[in-house]
Amino acid sequence: MQTTDIRPILIDIPMPIITPRLILRPAMPGDGAAIHANKVETWDQLSRWMPWAKTMGTADDDEATVREAYAKFIRRDDMMMVGVNRETGRIVMGTGLHRFCWTVRTFEIGYWVTKSAQGHGYATESTNALIRYAFGALKARRVDIAHATGNEASRRVIEKLGFIPEALRKMNTVLPDGTVTDHHDYVRFNTDGLPDLDVRWETET
C-alpha cells in the first residue's frame, strides 16, 4: 500500500544499529554460508515455527536469498537483517522489519536466534533496539509482532517488551509441517515503558 507521492527508494535508512552486544545490519552478499550453517544448527526449531522453513536448502540457496533480500533492502521493499556478536563477529541471529507500509509507517518485527546463542537475551535486546529504531529513525506509527500458539519463547520476549495484545486469529497460521494453528497479534504505538537499552544507529554508507 503506497501512494504515488512516496518513493521508498529515496528514503534514508541509517545503518547499522548498534546495541551493547550486537550489530544489526542488512543481510548482505557473502552472508549466505554463515546463515545456512546457523539454519542447519537450529533447523529443529525453525522447521517447527517459521512458515518459511519448509526445506533446508543449500548454502547456495541461502546466498541467493541473501542477495535477493539485499536488493529488496536497496528498494526499501523489505529489511532482512542479521545480528552480529560485537565481540566475536559471528552472526548469531536473523531479524528484520517486514511487511511494512511507508504511507502509514507501519512495520512488523521478526526474529530467530541460532541455537548455540540462545539463552543470552539476544532476541529481547535486538527487538528492543528495532522498536526504538522504527519509531526513532523511521518515524513509525505502529510496530507489529506476532507468534503462533505454542511458541512460548517468542511469547515471553513479546510480553517482556510490553507489546499490547491486539488480535487472536483462530486457525489462521500454517506451520511448516502443515499444522494449522492460531496466530497472536501484538502492537506497540511508541517506546514508552521499554526496558532501558543503549542503542544507536549510524549514517547509511
GROMACS .gro file of C-alpha atoms in nm:
model
  205
    1MET     CA    1   0.000   0.000   0.000
    2GLN     CA    2   0.179   0.309  -0.126
    3THR     CA    3   0.080   0.647  -0.264
    4THR     CA    4   0.228   0.798  -0.576
    5ASP     CA    5   0.396   1.082  -0.386
    6ILE     CA    6   0.617   0.844  -0.185
    7ARG     CA    7   0.927   0.699  -0.350
    8PRO     CA    8   1.062   0.445  -0.099
    9ILE     CA    9   1.398   0.408  -0.274
   10LEU     CA   10   1.474   0.769  -0.178
   11ILE     CA   11   1.406   0.713   0.193
   12ASP     CA   12   1.723   0.722   0.402
   13ILE     CA   13   1.765   0.420   0.628
   14PRO     CA   14   2.057   0.467   0.870
   15MET     CA   15   2.257   0.151   0.934
   16PRO     CA   16   2.396  -0.029   1.127
   17ILE     CA   17   2.205  -0.040   1.455
   18ILE     CA   18   2.440  -0.090   1.749
   19THR     CA   19   2.345  -0.229   2.090
   20PRO     CA   20   2.573  -0.326   2.380
   21ARG     CA   21   2.632  -0.674   2.237
   22LEU     CA   22   2.505  -0.671   1.880
   23ILE     CA   23   2.544  -0.504   1.545
   24LEU     CA   24   2.218  -0.523   1.350
   25ARG     CA   25   2.267  -0.473   0.978
   26PRO     CA   26   2.114  -0.578   0.647
   27ALA     CA   27   2.187  -0.933   0.535
   28MET     CA   28   2.441  -0.884   0.258
   29PRO     CA   29   2.605  -1.080  -0.023
   30GLY     CA   30   2.854  -1.318   0.136
   31ASP     CA   31   2.637  -1.393   0.443
   32GLY     CA   32   2.471  -1.697   0.288
   33ALA     CA   33   2.714  -1.962   0.414
   34ALA     CA   34   2.703  -1.838   0.775
   35ILE     CA   35   2.325  -1.810   0.770
   36HIS     CA   36   2.297  -2.158   0.625
   37ALA     CA   37   2.520  -2.303   0.898
   38ASN     CA   38   2.301  -2.134   1.161
   39LYS     CA   39   1.989  -2.272   0.994
   40VAL     CA   40   2.129  -2.626   0.997
   41GLU     CA   41   2.213  -2.594   1.366
   42THR     CA   42   1.867  -2.459   1.453
   43TRP     CA   43   1.657  -2.649   1.200
   44ASP     CA   44   1.452  -2.848   1.451
   45GLN     CA   45   1.313  -2.522   1.590
   46LEU     CA   46   1.288  -2.330   1.265
   47SER     CA   47   1.104  -2.611   1.089
   48ARG     CA   48   0.851  -2.616   1.372
   49TRP     CA   49   0.766  -2.247   1.392
   50MET     CA   50   0.886  -2.048   1.091
   51PRO     CA   51   0.649  -2.055   0.791
   52TRP     CA   52   0.943  -2.008   0.554
   53ALA     CA   53   1.135  -2.310   0.694
   54LYS     CA   54   0.982  -2.578   0.474
   55THR     CA   55   1.303  -2.708   0.315
   56MET     CA   56   1.662  -2.687   0.436
   57GLY     CA   57   1.809  -2.595   0.101
   58THR     CA   58   2.180  -2.539   0.046
   59ALA     CA   59   2.433  -2.271   0.125
   60ASP     CA   60   2.396  -2.151  -0.235
   61ASP     CA   61   2.020  -2.125  -0.186
   62ASP     CA   62   2.073  -1.909   0.120
   63GLU     CA   63   2.328  -1.694  -0.060
   64ALA     CA   64   2.072  -1.638  -0.336
   65THR     CA   65   1.811  -1.548  -0.074
   66VAL     CA   66   2.050  -1.302   0.088
   67ARG     CA   67   2.127  -1.133  -0.244
   68GLU     CA   68   1.758  -1.104  -0.326
   69ALA     CA   69   1.697  -0.966   0.024
   70TYR     CA   70   1.971  -0.707  -0.018
   71ALA     CA   71   1.811  -0.592  -0.344
   72LYS     CA   72   1.481  -0.555  -0.157
   73PHE     CA   73   1.660  -0.354   0.111
   74ILE     CA   74   1.800  -0.118  -0.154
   75ARG     CA   75   1.449  -0.078  -0.299
   76ARG     CA   76   1.308  -0.030   0.054
   77ASP     CA   77   1.071  -0.325  -0.001
   78ASP     CA   78   1.188  -0.531   0.300
   79MET     CA   79   1.459  -0.523   0.565
   80MET     CA   80   1.606  -0.867   0.628
   81MET     CA   81   1.879  -0.821   0.891
   82VAL     CA   82   2.132  -1.024   1.084
   83GLY     CA   83   2.255  -0.976   1.438
   84VAL     CA   84   2.634  -0.995   1.470
   85ASN     CA   85   2.801  -1.052   1.806
   86ARG     CA   86   3.025  -0.750   1.857
   87GLU     CA   87   3.299  -0.947   2.033
   88THR     CA   88   3.322  -1.250   1.805
   89GLY     CA   89   3.199  -1.111   1.473
   90ARG     CA   90   2.972  -1.414   1.441
   91ILE     CA   91   2.618  -1.391   1.306
   92VAL     CA   92   2.406  -1.514   1.596
   93MET     CA   93   2.054  -1.435   1.477
   94GLY     CA   94   1.827  -1.334   1.196
   95THR     CA   95   1.585  -1.045   1.241
   96GLY     CA   96   1.437  -0.758   1.047
   97LEU     CA   97   1.147  -0.530   0.967
   98HIS     CA   98   0.892  -0.676   0.728
   99ARG     CA   99   0.550  -0.626   0.569
  100PHE     CA  100   0.576  -0.254   0.615
  101CYS     CA  101   0.389   0.037   0.465
  102TRP     CA  102   0.575   0.360   0.404
  103THR     CA  103   0.249   0.556   0.365
  104VAL     CA  104   0.118   0.472   0.711
  105ARG     CA  105   0.465   0.393   0.856
  106THR     CA  106   0.382   0.051   0.998
  107PHE     CA  107   0.645  -0.222   1.044
  108GLU     CA  108   0.648  -0.583   1.164
  109ILE     CA  109   0.942  -0.736   1.355
  110GLY     CA  110   1.053  -1.094   1.308
  111TYR     CA  111   1.349  -1.282   1.455
  112TRP     CA  112   1.517  -1.615   1.521
  113VAL     CA  113   1.826  -1.692   1.727
  114THR     CA  114   2.087  -1.957   1.643
  115LYS     CA  115   2.055  -2.247   1.885
  116SER     CA  116   2.404  -2.214   2.035
  117ALA     CA  117   2.338  -1.842   2.100
  118GLN     CA  118   2.003  -1.890   2.271
  119GLY     CA  119   1.952  -1.814   2.639
  120HIS     CA  120   2.154  -1.492   2.633
  121GLY     CA  121   1.872  -1.243   2.570
  122TYR     CA  122   1.965  -1.159   2.211
  123ALA     CA  123   1.604  -1.172   2.093
  124THR     CA  124   1.497  -0.927   2.361
  125GLU     CA  125   1.793  -0.695   2.301
  126SER     CA  126   1.755  -0.687   1.924
  127THR     CA  127   1.378  -0.645   1.932
  128ASN     CA  128   1.402  -0.364   2.186
  129ALA     CA  129   1.652  -0.197   1.952
  130LEU     CA  130   1.431  -0.241   1.645
  131ILE     CA  131   1.131  -0.094   1.824
  132ARG     CA  132   1.336   0.213   1.914
  133TYR     CA  133   1.481   0.230   1.563
  134ALA     CA  134   1.142   0.203   1.392
  135PHE     CA  135   0.990   0.484   1.597
  136GLY     CA  136   1.307   0.693   1.606
  137ALA     CA  137   1.477   0.660   1.270
  138LEU     CA  138   1.183   0.552   1.053
  139LYS     CA  139   0.905   0.758   1.216
  140ALA     CA  140   0.681   0.456   1.269
  141ARG     CA  141   0.320   0.497   1.379
  142ARG     CA  142   0.290   0.135   1.484
  143VAL     CA  143   0.515  -0.172   1.518
  144ASP     CA  144   0.363  -0.519   1.499
  145ILE     CA  145   0.487  -0.857   1.616
  146ALA     CA  146   0.323  -1.199   1.634
  147HIS     CA  147   0.364  -1.560   1.739
  148ALA     CA  148   0.188  -1.888   1.675
  149THR     CA  149   0.010  -2.070   1.955
  150GLY     CA  150   0.264  -2.282   2.143
  151ASN     CA  151   0.569  -2.072   2.063
  152GLU     CA  152   0.632  -1.982   2.424
  153ALA     CA  153   0.984  -1.844   2.373
  154SER     CA  154   0.852  -1.580   2.135
  155ARG     CA  155   0.557  -1.504   2.359
  156ARG     CA  156   0.789  -1.434   2.653
  157VAL     CA  157   1.000  -1.188   2.452
  158ILE     CA  158   0.690  -1.009   2.323
  159GLU     CA  159   0.538  -0.973   2.668
  160LYS     CA  160   0.870  -0.869   2.825
  161LEU     CA  161   0.884  -0.579   2.579
  162GLY     CA  162   0.537  -0.453   2.660
  163PHE     CA  163   0.356  -0.519   2.333
  164ILE     CA  164  -0.022  -0.487   2.354
  165PRO     CA  165  -0.228  -0.792   2.251
  166GLU     CA  166  -0.439  -0.684   1.955
  167ALA     CA  167  -0.598  -0.991   1.798
  168LEU     CA  168  -0.622  -1.366   1.816
  169ARG     CA  169  -0.674  -1.506   1.469
  170LYS     CA  170  -0.812  -1.853   1.518
  171MET     CA  171  -0.683  -2.124   1.287
  172ASN     CA  172  -0.506  -1.866   1.070
  173THR     CA  173  -0.145  -1.987   1.057
  174VAL     CA  174   0.000  -2.288   0.874
  175LEU     CA  175   0.318  -2.421   1.034
  176PRO     CA  176   0.590  -2.583   0.820
  177ASP     CA  177   0.463  -2.935   0.897
  178GLY     CA  178   0.117  -2.841   0.774
  179THR     CA  179  -0.041  -2.793   1.116
  180VAL     CA  180  -0.299  -2.515   1.121
  181THR     CA  181  -0.297  -2.315   1.443
  182ASP     CA  182  -0.383  -1.976   1.594
  183HIS     CA  183  -0.197  -1.651   1.531
  184HIS     CA  184  -0.146  -1.399   1.814
  185ASP     CA  185  -0.101  -1.037   1.702
  186TYR     CA  186   0.055  -0.766   1.920
  187VAL     CA  187   0.129  -0.398   1.862
  188ARG     CA  188   0.321  -0.102   2.002
  189PHE     CA  189   0.247   0.262   1.925
  190ASN     CA  190   0.552   0.416   2.093
  191THR     CA  191   0.859   0.329   2.301
  192ASP     CA  192   0.703   0.409   2.639
  193GLY     CA  193   0.795   0.161   2.911
  194LEU     CA  194   1.059  -0.029   2.717
  195PRO     CA  195   1.343  -0.174   2.924
  196ASP     CA  196   1.644   0.058   2.919
  197LEU     CA  197   1.882  -0.007   2.630
  198ASP     CA  198   2.185   0.179   2.499
  199VAL     CA  199   2.123   0.177   2.125
  200ARG     CA  200   2.234   0.396   1.838
  201TRP     CA  201   2.225   0.387   1.460
  202GLU     CA  202   2.474   0.528   1.219
  203THR     CA  203   2.456   0.712   0.889
  204GLU     CA  204   2.399   0.483   0.595
  205THR     CA  205   2.701   0.445   0.367
   0.00000   0.00000   0.00000
